GROMACS .gro file of C-alpha atoms in nm:
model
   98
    1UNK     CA    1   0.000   0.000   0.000
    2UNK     CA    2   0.156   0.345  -0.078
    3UNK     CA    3   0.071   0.611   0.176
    4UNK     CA    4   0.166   0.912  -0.059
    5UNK     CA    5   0.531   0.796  -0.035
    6UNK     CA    6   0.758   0.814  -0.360
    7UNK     CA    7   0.890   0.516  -0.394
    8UNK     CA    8   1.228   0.486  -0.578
    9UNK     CA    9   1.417   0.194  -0.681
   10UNK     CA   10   1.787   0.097  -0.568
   11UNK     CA   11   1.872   0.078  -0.898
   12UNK     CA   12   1.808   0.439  -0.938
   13UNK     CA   13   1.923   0.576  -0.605
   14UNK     CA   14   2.257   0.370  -0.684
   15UNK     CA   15   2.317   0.552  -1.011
   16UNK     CA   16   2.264   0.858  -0.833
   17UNK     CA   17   2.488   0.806  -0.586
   18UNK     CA   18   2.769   0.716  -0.849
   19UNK     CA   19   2.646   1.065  -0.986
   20UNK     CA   20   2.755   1.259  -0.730
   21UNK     CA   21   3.049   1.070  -0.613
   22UNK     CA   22   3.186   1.104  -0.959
   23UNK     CA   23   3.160   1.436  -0.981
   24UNK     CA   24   3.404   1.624  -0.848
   25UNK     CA   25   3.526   1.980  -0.816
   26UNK     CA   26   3.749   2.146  -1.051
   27UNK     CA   27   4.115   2.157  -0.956
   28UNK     CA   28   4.358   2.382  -1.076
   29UNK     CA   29   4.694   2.265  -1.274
   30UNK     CA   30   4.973   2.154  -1.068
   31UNK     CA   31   5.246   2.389  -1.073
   32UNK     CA   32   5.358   2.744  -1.205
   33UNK     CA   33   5.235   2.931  -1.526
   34UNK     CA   34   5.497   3.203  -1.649
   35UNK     CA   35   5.338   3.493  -1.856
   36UNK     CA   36   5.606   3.770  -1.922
   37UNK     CA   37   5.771   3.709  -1.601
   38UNK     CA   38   5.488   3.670  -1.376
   39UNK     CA   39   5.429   3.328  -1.205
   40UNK     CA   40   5.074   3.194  -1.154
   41UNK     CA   41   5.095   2.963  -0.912
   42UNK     CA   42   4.836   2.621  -0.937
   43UNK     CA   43   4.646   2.785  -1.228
   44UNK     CA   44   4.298   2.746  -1.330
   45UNK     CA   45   4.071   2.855  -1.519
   46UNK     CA   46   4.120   3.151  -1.824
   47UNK     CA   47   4.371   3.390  -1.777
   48UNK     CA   48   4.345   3.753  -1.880
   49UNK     CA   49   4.649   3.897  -2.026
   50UNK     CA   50   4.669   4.291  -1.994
   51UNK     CA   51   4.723   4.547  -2.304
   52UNK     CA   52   4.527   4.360  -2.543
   53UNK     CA   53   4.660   4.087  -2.825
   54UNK     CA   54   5.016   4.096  -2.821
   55UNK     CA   55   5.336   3.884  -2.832
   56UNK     CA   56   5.388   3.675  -2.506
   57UNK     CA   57   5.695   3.474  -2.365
   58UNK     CA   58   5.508   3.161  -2.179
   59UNK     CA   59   5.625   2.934  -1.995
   60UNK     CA   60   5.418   2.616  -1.923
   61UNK     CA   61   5.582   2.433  -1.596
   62UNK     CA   62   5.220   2.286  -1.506
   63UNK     CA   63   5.122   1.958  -1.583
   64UNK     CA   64   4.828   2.055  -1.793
   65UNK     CA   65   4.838   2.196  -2.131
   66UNK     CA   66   4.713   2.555  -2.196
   67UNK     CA   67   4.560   2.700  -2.468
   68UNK     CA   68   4.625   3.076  -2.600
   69UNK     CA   69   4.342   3.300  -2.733
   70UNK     CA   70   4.357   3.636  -2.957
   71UNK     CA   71   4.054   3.712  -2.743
   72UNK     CA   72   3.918   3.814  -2.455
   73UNK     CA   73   3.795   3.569  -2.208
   74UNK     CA   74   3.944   3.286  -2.394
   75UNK     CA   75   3.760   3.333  -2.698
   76UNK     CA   76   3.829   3.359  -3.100
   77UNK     CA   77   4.102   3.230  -3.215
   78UNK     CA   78   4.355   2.975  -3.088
   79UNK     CA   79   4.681   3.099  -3.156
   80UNK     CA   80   4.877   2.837  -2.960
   81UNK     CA   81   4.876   2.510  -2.706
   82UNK     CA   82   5.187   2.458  -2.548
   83UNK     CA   83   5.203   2.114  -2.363
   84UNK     CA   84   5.330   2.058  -1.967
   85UNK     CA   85   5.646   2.184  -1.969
   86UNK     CA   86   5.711   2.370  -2.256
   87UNK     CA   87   5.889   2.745  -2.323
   88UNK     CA   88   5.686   2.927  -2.661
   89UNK     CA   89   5.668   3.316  -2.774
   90UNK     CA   90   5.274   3.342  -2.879
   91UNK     CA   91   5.048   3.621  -2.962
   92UNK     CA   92   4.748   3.628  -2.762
   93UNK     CA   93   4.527   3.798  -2.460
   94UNK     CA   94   4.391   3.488  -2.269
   95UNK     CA   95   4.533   3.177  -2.144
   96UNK     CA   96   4.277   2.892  -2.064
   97UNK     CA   97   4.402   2.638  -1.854
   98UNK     CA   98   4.193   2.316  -1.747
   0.00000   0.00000   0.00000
């Protein structure tokens, strides 16, 4: 007899529970972005590059690869993706990192 009581299978409940177990909270790169000098420390996220689109030395000593934009807020263009651990001059004005 159901008294106005949901009643849900284990079946479901169990996928739900894998759900939200599963899904974790971003974490930023392990280690040190270089962007003309300056060191950003456990990145994540897009970073905004001040002065607009121009010619960056990076420096990738995280173990993530990062992606360059010609835009704003990581958008257009991809001008570059340097892998973990490697030195590139690019053109750009955001840096996404995972």
């Amino acid at each position: 007899m159901n008294h106005g009581v949901p009643v849900v299978s284990g079946t479901l409940l169990a996928a739900l529970a894998v759900g939200v177990l599963s899904a974790g909270p971003a974490t930023a790169a392990r280690g040190g972005l270089v962007v003309d000098g300056t060191v950003h420390h456990d990145p994540v996220g897009c970073l905004e590059v001040s002065g607009g689109a121009r010619t960056l030395k990076v420096e990738n000593h995280t173990d993530e690869p990062v992606t360059v934009y010609y835009g704003r807020g990581c958008r257009g263009d991809i001008t570059a993706t340097l892998t973990s651990r490697e030195v590139r001059t690019v053109v750009g004005t955001s840096i996404q990192v995972p």
